[in-house]
PDB file of C-alpha atoms in Angstrom:
ATOM      1  CA  MET A   1      -0.003   0.035   0.017  1.00 53.00           C
ATOM      2  CA  SER A   2       1.446   3.357  -1.085  1.00 63.00           C
ATOM      3  CA  GLN A   3       2.016   6.259   1.251  1.00 65.00           C
ATOM      4  CA  SER A   4      -0.768   8.371  -0.331  1.00 69.00           C
ATOM      5  CA  THR A   5      -3.270   5.554   0.242  1.00 72.00           C
ATOM      6  CA  VAL A   6      -2.290   5.180   3.931  1.00 64.00           C
ATOM      7  CA  THR A   7      -2.648   8.964   4.369  1.00 74.00           C
ATOM      8  CA  LEU A   8      -6.099   8.934   2.730  1.00 69.00           C
ATOM      9  CA  VAL A   9      -7.286   6.080   4.975  1.00 69.00           C
ATOM     10  CA  VAL A  10      -5.969   7.783   8.128  1.00 69.00           C
ATOM     11  CA  THR A  11      -7.685  11.026   7.076  1.00 77.00           C
ATOM     12  CA  LEU A  12     -11.069   9.324   6.426  1.00 76.00           C
ATOM     13  CA  LEU A  13     -10.847   7.517   9.817  1.00 74.00           C
ATOM     14  CA  ALA A  14     -10.083  10.869  11.533  1.00 75.00           C
ATOM     15  CA  VAL A  15     -12.987  12.530   9.752  1.00 74.00           C
ATOM     16  CA  LEU A  16     -15.331   9.722  10.731  1.00 74.00           C
ATOM     17  CA  PHE A  17     -14.209   9.776  14.284  1.00 74.00           C
ATOM     18  CA  GLY A  18     -14.648  13.479  14.455  1.00 76.00           C
ATOM     19  CA  ALA A  19     -18.109  13.246  12.990  1.00 74.00           C
ATOM     20  CA  ALA A  20     -19.049  10.488  15.474  1.00 75.00           C
ATOM     21  CA  ALA A  21     -17.719  12.585  18.351  1.00 73.00           C
ATOM     22  CA  GLY A  22     -19.556  15.626  17.146  1.00 74.00           C
ATOM     23  CA  LEU A  23     -22.841  13.695  16.776  1.00 70.00           C
ATOM     24  CA  PHE A  24     -22.370  12.258  20.269  1.00 63.00           C
ATOM     25  CA  ILE A  25     -21.705  15.699  21.796  1.00 70.00           C
ATOM     26  CA  MET A  26     -24.774  17.110  19.900  1.00 69.00           C
ATOM     27  CA  GLN A  27     -27.044  14.317  21.330  1.00 60.00           C
ATOM     28  CA  ILE A  28     -25.714  14.971  24.788  1.00 60.00           C
ATOM     29  CA  SER A  29     -26.244  18.773  24.521  1.00 62.00           C
ATOM     30  CA  ARG A  30     -29.723  18.170  23.119  1.00 62.00           C
ATOM     31  CA  ALA A  31     -30.602  15.895  25.937  1.00 56.00           C
ATOM     32  CA  VAL A  32     -29.238  18.329  28.527  1.00 57.00           C
ATOM     33  CA  ALA A  33     -31.165  21.231  26.841  1.00 59.00           C
ATOM     34  CA  GLU A  34     -34.457  19.209  27.158  1.00 63.00           C
ATOM     35  CA  ILE A  35     -34.091  19.029  30.971  1.00 65.00           C
ATOM     36  CA  PRO A  36     -36.359  21.692  32.381  1.00 66.00           C
ATOM     37  CA  PRO A  37     -34.883  24.154  34.922  1.00 70.00           C
ATOM     38  CA  GLU A  38     -35.852  23.600  38.508  1.00 71.00           C
ATOM     39  CA  ASP A  39     -37.217  26.602  40.374  1.00 69.00           C
ATOM     40  CA  ARG A  40     -35.515  26.399  43.773  1.00 72.00           C
ATOM     41  CA  ARG A  41     -36.330  29.911  45.072  1.00 74.00           C
ATOM     42  CA  TYR A  42     -38.698  28.391  47.649  1.00 75.00           C
ATOM     43  CA  LYS A  43     -36.742  25.283  48.401  1.00 78.00           C
ATOM     44  CA  ASP A  44     -34.037  24.539  50.942  1.00 79.00           C
ATOM     45  CA  PRO A  45     -30.425  24.096  49.781  1.00 84.00           C
ATOM     46  CA  PRO A  46     -29.535  20.422  49.221  1.00 86.00           C
ATOM     47  CA  PRO A  47     -26.935  18.786  51.510  1.00 87.00           C
ATOM     48  CA  LEU A  48     -23.224  19.456  50.961  1.00 88.00           C
ATOM     49  CA  GLY A  49     -22.561  16.051  49.363  1.00 87.00           C
ATOM     50  CA  PHE A  50     -25.280  16.769  46.790  1.00 89.00           C
ATOM     51  CA  ARG A  51     -24.259  20.395  46.180  1.00 87.00           C
ATOM     52  CA  LEU A  52     -20.826  19.247  45.141  1.00 88.00           C
ATOM     53  CA  LEU A  53     -22.203  17.259  42.227  1.00 87.00           C
ATOM     54  CA  TRP A  54     -25.443  19.126  41.776  1.00 86.00           C
ATOM     55  CA  TRP A  55     -25.377  19.558  38.024  1.00 85.00           C
ATOM     56  CA  PRO A  56     -24.727  15.942  37.156  1.00 85.00           C
ATOM     57  CA  ILE A  57     -27.244  14.923  39.786  1.00 87.00           C
ATOM     58  CA  GLN A  58     -29.904  17.223  38.270  1.00 85.00           C
ATOM     59  CA  TRP A  59     -29.215  15.915  34.736  1.00 82.00           C
ATOM     60  CA  CYS A  60     -29.390  12.299  35.857  1.00 84.00           C
ATOM     61  CA  SER A  61     -32.490  12.765  37.968  1.00 83.00           C
ATOM     62  CA  TYR A  62     -34.661  13.816  35.007  1.00 80.00           C
ATOM     63  CA  PRO A  63     -34.562  10.413  33.238  1.00 79.00           C
ATOM     64  CA  LEU A  64     -34.721   8.661  36.674  1.00 81.00           C
ATOM     65  CA  ALA A  65     -37.998  10.448  37.443  1.00 79.00           C
ATOM     66  CA  ARG A  66     -39.720   8.014  35.096  1.00 77.00           C
ATOM     67  CA  ILE A  67     -38.401   5.032  36.990  1.00 78.00           C
ATOM     68  CA  VAL A  68     -38.231   6.302  40.660  1.00 77.00           C
ATOM     69  CA  SER A  69     -41.747   6.867  42.074  1.00 69.00           C
ATOM     70  CA  GLN A  70     -42.397  10.296  43.482  1.00 66.00           C
ATOM     71  CA  GLU A  71     -45.741   9.508  45.223  1.00 66.00           C
ATOM     72  CA  ALA A  72     -45.879  11.042  48.669  1.00 59.00           C
ATOM     73  CA  THR A  73     -46.988   7.739  50.129  1.00 61.00           C
ATOM     74  CA  ASP A  74     -44.063   5.735  48.939  1.00 76.00           C
ATOM     75  CA  ARG A  75     -41.226   4.698  51.187  1.00 83.00           C
ATOM     76  CA  LEU A  76     -38.370   6.926  49.843  1.00 86.00           C
ATOM     77  CA  PRO A  77     -40.425  10.221  49.888  1.00 85.00           C
ATOM     78  CA  ILE A  78     -41.572   9.351  53.448  1.00 85.00           C
ATOM     79  CA  ARG A  79     -38.000   8.850  54.555  1.00 88.00           C
ATOM     80  CA  LEU A  80     -36.827  12.020  52.995  1.00 88.00           C
ATOM     81  CA  ARG A  81     -39.668  13.825  54.704  1.00 86.00           C
ATOM     82  CA  LYS A  82     -38.803  12.302  58.078  1.00 86.00           C
ATOM     83  CA  ALA A  83     -35.163  13.352  57.515  1.00 86.00           C
ATOM     84  CA  GLY A  84     -36.166  16.973  56.908  1.00 84.00           C
ATOM     85  CA  LEU A  85     -35.260  16.889  53.188  1.00 86.00           C
ATOM     86  CA  GLU A  86     -38.771  17.375  51.821  1.00 82.00           C
ATOM     87  CA  PHE A  87     -37.911  20.790  50.372  1.00 83.00           C
ATOM     88  CA  GLY A  88     -34.304  20.030  49.600  1.00 84.00           C
ATOM     89  CA  LEU A  89     -34.340  16.812  47.579  1.00 87.00           C
ATOM     90  CA  ASN A  90     -36.852  14.678  45.838  1.00 86.00           C
ATOM     91  CA  ALA A  91     -36.706  10.939  45.348  1.00 87.00           C
ATOM     92  CA  PRO A  92     -35.091  10.926  41.796  1.00 88.00           C
ATOM     93  CA  GLN A  93     -32.426  13.506  42.945  1.00 89.00           C
ATOM     94  CA  PHE A  94     -31.560  11.358  45.968  1.00 91.00           C
ATOM     95  CA  VAL A  95     -31.182   8.245  43.846  1.00 90.00           C
ATOM     96  CA  ALA A  96     -29.180  10.167  41.281  1.00 90.00           C
ATOM     97  CA  GLY A  97     -26.868  11.428  44.036  1.00 91.00           C
ATOM     98  CA  ARG A  98     -26.286   7.896  45.189  1.00 91.00           C
ATOM     99  CA  LEU A  99     -25.372   6.857  41.601  1.00 91.00           C
ATOM    100  CA  MET A 100     -23.010   9.821  41.087  1.00 91.00           C
ATOM    101  CA  TRP A 101     -21.198   9.213  44.445  1.00 92.00           C
ATOM    102  CA  GLY A 102     -20.989   5.495  43.641  1.00 91.00           C
ATOM    103  CA  LEU A 103     -19.132   6.390  40.403  1.00 91.00           C
ATOM    104  CA  VAL A 104     -16.924   8.836  42.191  1.00 92.00           C
ATOM    105  CA  ALA A 105     -16.076   6.359  44.906  1.00 92.00           C
ATOM    106  CA  ALA A 106     -15.327   3.693  42.188  1.00 91.00           C
ATOM    107  CA  GLY A 107     -13.017   6.125  40.428  1.00 89.00           C
ATOM    108  CA  VAL A 108     -11.238   7.031  43.676  1.00 90.00           C
ATOM    109  CA  ALA A 109     -10.737   3.395  44.608  1.00 88.00           C
ATOM    110  CA  VAL A 110      -9.401   2.452  41.136  1.00 86.00           C
ATOM    111  CA  GLY A 111      -7.057   5.558  41.218  1.00 86.00           C
ATOM    112  CA  VAL A 112      -5.681   4.550  44.679  1.00 85.00           C
ATOM    113  CA  LEU A 113      -5.100   1.056  43.393  1.00 82.00           C
ATOM    114  CA  LYS A 114      -3.364   2.450  40.329  1.00 82.00           C
ATOM    115  CA  LEU A 115      -1.003   4.467  42.581  1.00 80.00           C
ATOM    116  CA  LEU A 116      -0.252   1.423  44.694  1.00 77.00           C
ATOM    117  CA  GLY A 117       0.422  -0.544  41.529  1.00 71.00           C
ATOM    118  CA  GLN A 118       3.233   1.873  40.609  1.00 62.00           C
ATOM    119  CA  GLY A 119       5.103   0.877  43.813  1.00 50.00           C
ATOM    120  CA  PRO A 120       7.213  -2.192  44.670  1.00 49.00           C
ATOM    121  CA  ALA A 121       4.108  -4.372  44.677  1.00 47.00           C
ATOM    122  CA  GLY A 122       3.934  -4.022  40.880  1.00 53.00           C
ATOM    123  CA  ASP A 123       0.900  -3.518  38.637  1.00 64.00           C
ATOM    124  CA  PHE A 124      -2.408  -5.338  39.332  1.00 68.00           C
ATOM    125  CA  GLY A 125      -4.439  -7.171  36.859  1.00 72.00           C
ATOM    126  CA  ALA A 126      -7.592  -5.854  35.146  1.00 75.00           C
ATOM    127  CA  GLU A 127      -9.720  -8.223  37.180  1.00 81.00           C
ATOM    128  CA  ARG A 128      -8.478  -6.643  40.415  1.00 82.00           C
ATOM    129  CA  TYR A 129      -9.309  -3.181  39.086  1.00 83.00           C
ATOM    130  CA  TRP A 130     -12.808  -4.273  38.375  1.00 86.00           C
ATOM    131  CA  GLN A 131     -13.219  -5.778  41.772  1.00 87.00           C
ATOM    132  CA  VAL A 132     -11.956  -2.718  43.539  1.00 87.00           C
ATOM    133  CA  GLY A 133     -14.135  -0.473  41.361  1.00 88.00           C
ATOM    134  CA  ILE A 134     -17.249  -2.550  42.088  1.00 90.00           C
ATOM    135  CA  VAL A 135     -16.528  -2.454  45.867  1.00 91.00           C
ATOM    136  CA  GLY A 136     -15.947   1.341  45.735  1.00 90.00           C
ATOM    137  CA  ALA A 137     -19.150   1.825  43.822  1.00 91.00           C
ATOM    138  CA  LEU A 138     -21.135  -0.243  46.374  1.00 92.00           C
ATOM    139  CA  CYS A 139     -19.554   1.786  49.209  1.00 91.00           C
ATOM    140  CA  GLY A 140     -20.484   5.058  47.571  1.00 90.00           C
ATOM    141  CA  TRP A 141     -24.055   3.852  46.899  1.00 91.00           C
ATOM    142  CA  GLY A 142     -24.522   2.427  50.434  1.00 91.00           C
ATOM    143  CA  TYR A 143     -23.091   5.394  52.292  1.00 92.00           C
ATOM    144  CA  PHE A 144     -26.083   7.691  51.643  1.00 91.00           C
ATOM    145  CA  HIS A 145     -28.444   4.986  52.846  1.00 91.00           C
ATOM    146  CA  ILE A 146     -26.590   4.956  56.143  1.00 93.00           C
ATOM    147  CA  TRP A 147     -26.417   8.738  56.143  1.00 93.00           C
ATOM    148  CA  LEU A 148     -30.191   9.067  55.663  1.00 92.00           C
ATOM    149  CA  LYS A 149     -30.876   6.503  58.369  1.00 92.00           C
ATOM    150  CA  ASP A 150     -28.602   8.355  60.848  1.00 92.00           C
ATOM    151  CA  ARG A 151     -30.195  11.715  59.922  1.00 91.00           C
ATOM    152  CA  ILE A 152     -33.631  10.372  60.646  1.00 91.00           C
ATOM    153  CA  ALA A 153     -32.510   8.857  63.971  1.00 90.00           C
ATOM    154  CA  LEU A 154     -30.826  12.135  64.959  1.00 90.00           C
ATOM    155  CA  ARG A 155     -33.984  14.207  64.222  1.00 89.00           C
ATOM    156  CA  ARG A 156     -36.087  11.703  66.126  1.00 88.00           C
ATOM    157  CA  ARG A 157     -33.857  11.991  69.233  1.00 88.00           C
ATOM    158  CA  GLU A 158     -33.945  15.754  68.957  1.00 88.00           C
ATOM    159  CA  LEU A 159     -37.755  15.680  68.678  1.00 88.00           C
ATOM    160  CA  GLN A 160     -38.096  13.376  71.698  1.00 85.00           C
ATOM    161  CA  LYS A 161     -35.827  15.652  73.697  1.00 86.00           C
ATOM    162  CA  THR A 162     -37.566  18.938  72.942  1.00 87.00           C
ATOM    163  CA  LEU A 163     -41.141  17.770  72.908  1.00 87.00           C
ATOM    164  CA  PRO A 164     -41.797  17.838  76.730  1.00 87.00           C
ATOM    165  CA  PHE A 165     -40.422  21.345  77.039  1.00 87.00           C
ATOM    166  CA  MET A 166     -42.456  22.577  74.216  1.00 88.00           C
ATOM    167  CA  LEU A 167     -45.634  20.954  75.612  1.00 88.00           C
ATOM    168  CA  ASP A 168     -44.921  22.548  78.994  1.00 88.00           C
ATOM    169  CA  LEU A 169     -44.557  25.985  77.309  1.00 88.00           C
ATOM    170  CA  ILE A 170     -47.786  25.575  75.356  1.00 88.00           C
ATOM    171  CA  THR A 171     -49.551  24.322  78.541  1.00 87.00           C
ATOM    172  CA  LEU A 172     -48.470  27.430  80.506  1.00 87.00           C
ATOM    173  CA  CYS A 173     -49.658  29.780  77.721  1.00 88.00           C
ATOM    174  CA  VAL A 174     -53.030  28.050  77.508  1.00 86.00           C
ATOM    175  CA  GLU A 175     -53.489  28.009  81.240  1.00 84.00           C
ATOM    176  CA  ALA A 176     -52.564  31.730  81.283  1.00 85.00           C
ATOM    177  CA  GLY A 177     -55.522  32.504  78.973  1.00 83.00           C
ATOM    178  CA  LEU A 178     -54.243  32.256  75.414  1.00 83.00           C
ATOM    179  CA  ASN A 179     -55.919  30.165  72.803  1.00 83.00           C
ATOM    180  CA  LEU A 180     -53.998  27.261  71.132  1.00 83.00           C
ATOM    181  CA  GLN A 181     -52.847  29.368  68.185  1.00 85.00           C
ATOM    182  CA  GLY A 182     -51.563  32.083  70.522  1.00 87.00           C
ATOM    183  CA  ALA A 183     -49.737  29.405  72.585  1.00 88.00           C
ATOM    184  CA  PHE A 184     -48.180  28.065  69.356  1.00 88.00           C
ATOM    185  CA  ASN A 185     -46.958  31.595  68.494  1.00 89.00           C
ATOM    186  CA  GLN A 186     -45.365  31.941  71.989  1.00 88.00           C
ATOM    187  CA  ALA A 187     -43.787  28.524  71.546  1.00 88.00           C
ATOM    188  CA  VAL A 188     -42.297  29.479  68.231  1.00 87.00           C
ATOM    189  CA  GLU A 189     -40.912  32.805  69.699  1.00 87.00           C
ATOM    190  CA  LYS A 190     -39.706  31.530  73.031  1.00 85.00           C
ATOM    191  CA  GLY A 191     -39.037  27.846  72.328  1.00 82.00           C
ATOM    192  CA  PRO A 192     -35.672  26.242  71.460  1.00 83.00           C
ATOM    193  CA  HIS A 193     -34.657  25.993  67.830  1.00 84.00           C
ATOM    194  CA  GLY A 194     -35.077  22.654  66.247  1.00 83.00           C
ATOM    195  CA  ILE A 195     -37.281  20.347  64.288  1.00 86.00           C
ATOM    196  CA  LEU A 196     -40.358  20.799  66.522  1.00 87.00           C
ATOM    197  CA  ARG A 197     -40.198  24.635  66.418  1.00 89.00           C
ATOM    198  CA  ASP A 198     -39.921  24.505  62.655  1.00 87.00           C
ATOM    199  CA  GLU A 199     -42.913  22.180  62.353  1.00 88.00           C
ATOM    200  CA  ILE A 200     -45.077  24.365  64.714  1.00 88.00           C
ATOM    201  CA  GLN A 201     -44.115  27.344  62.654  1.00 89.00           C
ATOM    202  CA  ARG A 202     -45.241  25.457  59.510  1.00 88.00           C
ATOM    203  CA  VAL A 203     -48.558  24.658  61.229  1.00 88.00           C
ATOM    204  CA  LEU A 204     -49.148  28.379  61.928  1.00 89.00           C
ATOM    205  CA  ARG A 205     -48.207  29.212  58.312  1.00 88.00           C
ATOM    206  CA  ASP A 206     -50.725  26.674  57.021  1.00 88.00           C
ATOM    207  CA  VAL A 207     -53.423  28.039  59.291  1.00 88.00           C
ATOM    208  CA  ARG A 208     -52.748  31.654  58.135  1.00 88.00           C
ATOM    209  CA  ASN A 209     -53.028  30.359  54.553  1.00 86.00           C
ATOM    210  CA  GLY A 210     -56.525  29.090  55.084  1.00 86.00           C
ATOM    211  CA  LYS A 211     -56.057  25.478  56.175  1.00 86.00           C
ATOM    212  CA  ALA A 212     -58.060  24.179  59.119  1.00 87.00           C
ATOM    213  CA  ARG A 213     -56.076  23.804  62.258  1.00 86.00           C
ATOM    214  CA  ALA A 214     -56.955  20.148  62.744  1.00 86.00           C
ATOM    215  CA  GLU A 215     -55.820  19.421  59.094  1.00 89.00           C
ATOM    216  CA  ALA A 216     -52.615  21.397  59.709  1.00 88.00           C
ATOM    217  CA  LEU A 217     -51.873  19.496  62.898  1.00 88.00           C
ATOM    218  CA  ARG A 218     -52.604  16.130  61.163  1.00 88.00           C
ATOM    219  CA  GLY A 219     -50.115  17.179  58.445  1.00 86.00           C
ATOM    220  CA  MET A 220     -47.454  17.746  61.079  1.00 88.00           C
ATOM    221  CA  SER A 221     -48.123  14.353  62.466  1.00 87.00           C
ATOM    222  CA  GLU A 222     -47.808  12.737  59.043  1.00 85.00           C
ATOM    223  CA  ARG A 223     -44.530  14.531  58.330  1.00 84.00           C
ATOM    224  CA  LEU A 224     -42.865  13.591  61.632  1.00 84.00           C
ATOM    225  CA  GLN A 225     -44.168  10.010  61.907  1.00 83.00           C
ATOM    226  CA  GLU A 226     -43.599   9.932  65.594  1.00 84.00           C
ATOM    227  CA  ALA A 227     -45.974   8.188  68.037  1.00 85.00           C
ATOM    228  CA  SER A 228     -45.782  10.848  70.778  1.00 85.00           C
ATOM    229  CA  VAL A 229     -46.551  13.657  68.280  1.00 87.00           C
ATOM    230  CA  THR A 230     -49.457  11.633  66.830  1.00 87.00           C
ATOM    231  CA  THR A 231     -50.933  11.129  70.329  1.00 86.00           C
ATOM    232  CA  PHE A 232     -50.589  14.825  71.081  1.00 86.00           C
ATOM    233  CA  VAL A 233     -52.238  15.820  67.736  1.00 87.00           C
ATOM    234  CA  THR A 234     -55.058  13.316  68.296  1.00 87.00           C
ATOM    235  CA  ALA A 235     -55.740  14.589  71.801  1.00 85.00           C
ATOM    236  CA  MET A 236     -55.806  18.217  70.596  1.00 84.00           C
ATOM    237  CA  VAL A 237     -58.093  17.522  67.743  1.00 85.00           C
ATOM    238  CA  GLN A 238     -60.491  15.530  69.887  1.00 85.00           C
ATOM    239  CA  ALA A 239     -60.488  18.200  72.642  1.00 81.00           C
ATOM    240  CA  GLU A 240     -61.317  20.919  70.216  1.00 79.00           C
ATOM    241  CA  ARG A 241     -64.038  18.836  68.564  1.00 82.00           C
ATOM    242  CA  VAL A 242     -65.853  18.093  71.811  1.00 79.00           C
ATOM    243  CA  GLY A 243     -65.235  21.580  73.204  1.00 75.00           C
ATOM    244  CA  MET A 244     -63.379  20.541  76.368  1.00 77.00           C
ATOM    245  CA  ASN A 245     -60.748  22.596  78.168  1.00 80.00           C
ATOM    246  CA  LEU A 246     -57.349  22.271  76.537  1.00 80.00           C
ATOM    247  CA  GLY A 247     -55.361  23.000  79.772  1.00 81.00           C
ATOM    248  CA  PRO A 248     -55.907  19.634  81.478  1.00 82.00           C
ATOM    249  CA  ALA A 249     -55.452  17.694  78.187  1.00 82.00           C
ATOM    250  CA  LEU A 250     -52.094  19.533  77.497  1.00 84.00           C
ATOM    251  CA  ARG A 251     -50.948  19.095  81.020  1.00 85.00           C
ATOM    252  CA  ALA A 252     -51.632  15.354  80.812  1.00 84.00           C
ATOM    253  CA  GLN A 253     -49.749  15.123  77.465  1.00 84.00           C
ATOM    254  CA  ALA A 254     -46.748  17.090  78.917  1.00 84.00           C
ATOM    255  CA  ASP A 255     -46.555  14.791  81.956  1.00 85.00           C
ATOM    256  CA  GLN A 256     -46.775  11.685  79.808  1.00 86.00           C
ATOM    257  CA  ARG A 257     -44.027  12.832  77.459  1.00 85.00           C
ATOM    258  CA  ARG A 258     -41.821  13.740  80.398  1.00 85.00           C
ATOM    259  CA  SER A 259     -42.320  10.280  81.933  1.00 85.00           C
ATOM    260  CA  GLU A 260     -41.490   8.633  78.600  1.00 84.00           C
ATOM    261  CA  ARG A 261     -38.235  10.649  78.289  1.00 84.00           C
ATOM    262  CA  PHE A 262     -37.313   9.528  81.807  1.00 85.00           C
ATOM    263  CA  LEU A 263     -38.044   5.895  80.909  1.00 86.00           C
ATOM    264  CA  ARG A 264     -35.913   6.164  77.738  1.00 84.00           C
ATOM    265  CA  ALA A 265     -32.952   7.572  79.717  1.00 84.00           C
ATOM    266  CA  GLU A 266     -33.312   4.835  82.247  1.00 86.00           C
ATOM    267  CA  LYS A 267     -33.416   2.192  79.527  1.00 86.00           C
ATOM    268  CA  LEU A 268     -30.264   3.635  77.916  1.00 83.00           C
ATOM    269  CA  ALA A 269     -28.487   3.624  81.306  1.00 85.00           C
ATOM    270  CA  MET A 270     -29.381  -0.005  81.829  1.00 88.00           C
ATOM    271  CA  GLU A 271     -28.084  -0.903  78.299  1.00 85.00           C
ATOM    272  CA  ALA A 272     -24.740   0.814  78.903  1.00 84.00           C
ATOM    273  CA  PRO A 273     -23.051  -2.100  80.897  1.00 85.00           C
ATOM    274  CA  VAL A 274     -24.184  -4.600  78.260  1.00 85.00           C
ATOM    275  CA  LYS A 275     -22.745  -2.456  75.496  1.00 85.00           C
ATOM    276  CA  LEU A 276     -19.472  -2.042  77.371  1.00 84.00           C
ATOM    277  CA  LEU A 277     -19.029  -5.724  77.804  1.00 85.00           C
ATOM    278  CA  PHE A 278     -17.443  -6.495  74.435  1.00 86.00           C
ATOM    279  CA  PRO A 279     -14.828  -3.664  74.416  1.00 84.00           C
ATOM    280  CA  LEU A 280     -14.028  -4.546  78.071  1.00 83.00           C
ATOM    281  CA  ILE A 281     -13.306  -8.177  77.192  1.00 84.00           C
ATOM    282  CA  ALA A 282     -11.706  -7.484  73.808  1.00 83.00           C
ATOM    283  CA  PHE A 283      -9.467  -4.527  74.653  1.00 83.00           C
ATOM    284  CA  ILE A 284      -9.291  -3.593  78.325  1.00 84.00           C
ATOM    285  CA  PHE A 285      -8.817  -7.065  79.879  1.00 83.00           C
ATOM    286  CA  PRO A 286      -5.948  -8.056  77.538  1.00 84.00           C
ATOM    287  CA  CYS A 287      -4.020  -4.863  78.263  1.00 84.00           C
ATOM    288  CA  THR A 288      -4.543  -5.340  81.917  1.00 84.00           C
ATOM    289  CA  PHE A 289      -3.249  -8.921  81.807  1.00 82.00           C
ATOM    290  CA  ILE A 290      -0.270  -7.856  79.820  1.00 84.00           C
ATOM    291  CA  VAL A 291       0.640  -5.159  82.293  1.00 84.00           C
ATOM    292  CA  LEU A 292       0.281  -7.540  85.253  1.00 82.00           C
ATOM    293  CA  PHE A 293       1.946 -10.639  83.896  1.00 82.00           C
ATOM    294  CA  PHE A 294       4.717  -9.057  81.780  1.00 81.00           C
ATOM    295  CA  PRO A 295       7.017  -8.451  84.894  1.00 82.00           C
ATOM    296  CA  ILE A 296       6.376 -12.028  86.082  1.00 81.00           C
ATOM    297  CA  ALA A 297       7.225 -13.432  82.692  1.00 80.00           C
ATOM    298  CA  VAL A 298      10.379 -11.406  82.507  1.00 79.00           C
ATOM    299  CA  GLN A 299      11.417 -12.601  86.035  1.00 82.00           C
ATOM    300  CA  PHE A 300      10.812 -16.196  85.068  1.00 79.00           C
ATOM    301  CA  MET A 301      12.886 -15.762  81.906  1.00 80.00           C
ATOM    302  CA  SER A 302      15.767 -14.260  83.727  1.00 79.00           C
ATOM    303  CA  MET A 303      15.760 -17.173  86.137  1.00 76.00           C
ATOM    304  CA  GLY A 304      16.008 -19.570  83.203  1.00 63.00           C
ATOM    305  CA  LEU A 305      12.543 -21.135  83.818  1.00 54.00           C
TER     306      LEU A 305
END
């Protein structure tokens, strides 16, 4: 084959490759242009891990919206609502974030293995790279499941901690002559910052926008999914429906929540010795035995025994 023929073939291949790359970029840009912009003026900022990769997450969440259900009664939207991310992330964006961070973790794991392969250990095979990449992707995918679970548990502990104090504050306001809405306003102004204060503030905002107070309270109960809050809301709705005095009902609820908090603290105190048993046997006892028996062993060795 002559030199001119080889040059012509290489030129044609380069032109075909450039055309294919241009068509691919055109399709990608068209797909990105079809993604509708999201109006986030009235939404909370997403968590830091999602903000770092927000544009790829937003692009990936659009096709995932057809697969991931966004119904409010499904499991993932309920978990996001319980974690306080209802106005920060939707279900497709959360799944897209897990996918993106799975890919990032896989790339980091393969990169670290590549750096280790340049050392004395030598290069690793392609099979090992695939294995490490899959493990890294699984770790990146599973991390946000653990993170969401821990966030829900943290908010639940905060809610259980602040609920008795807020109920005491609402009870004092009602017994002083305020109605329930006025007591809620005082709880928002004077109460501690946290999840319960934000939820009561949302109840007041819903009532000002025209929603019935009983319906707004039930909405708070559905968002929090906490038995103590559900009991409190049910008692308030029933008391208002039959026209009974709210003071005794609120006082009973506050006393009950305070007793439950004391019982939870007592339970955790009883569980502490059991949880300390394994580290005591695995770590503290061996160190103690080494400190005690090392001088004896050295003395025996010096005596030739």
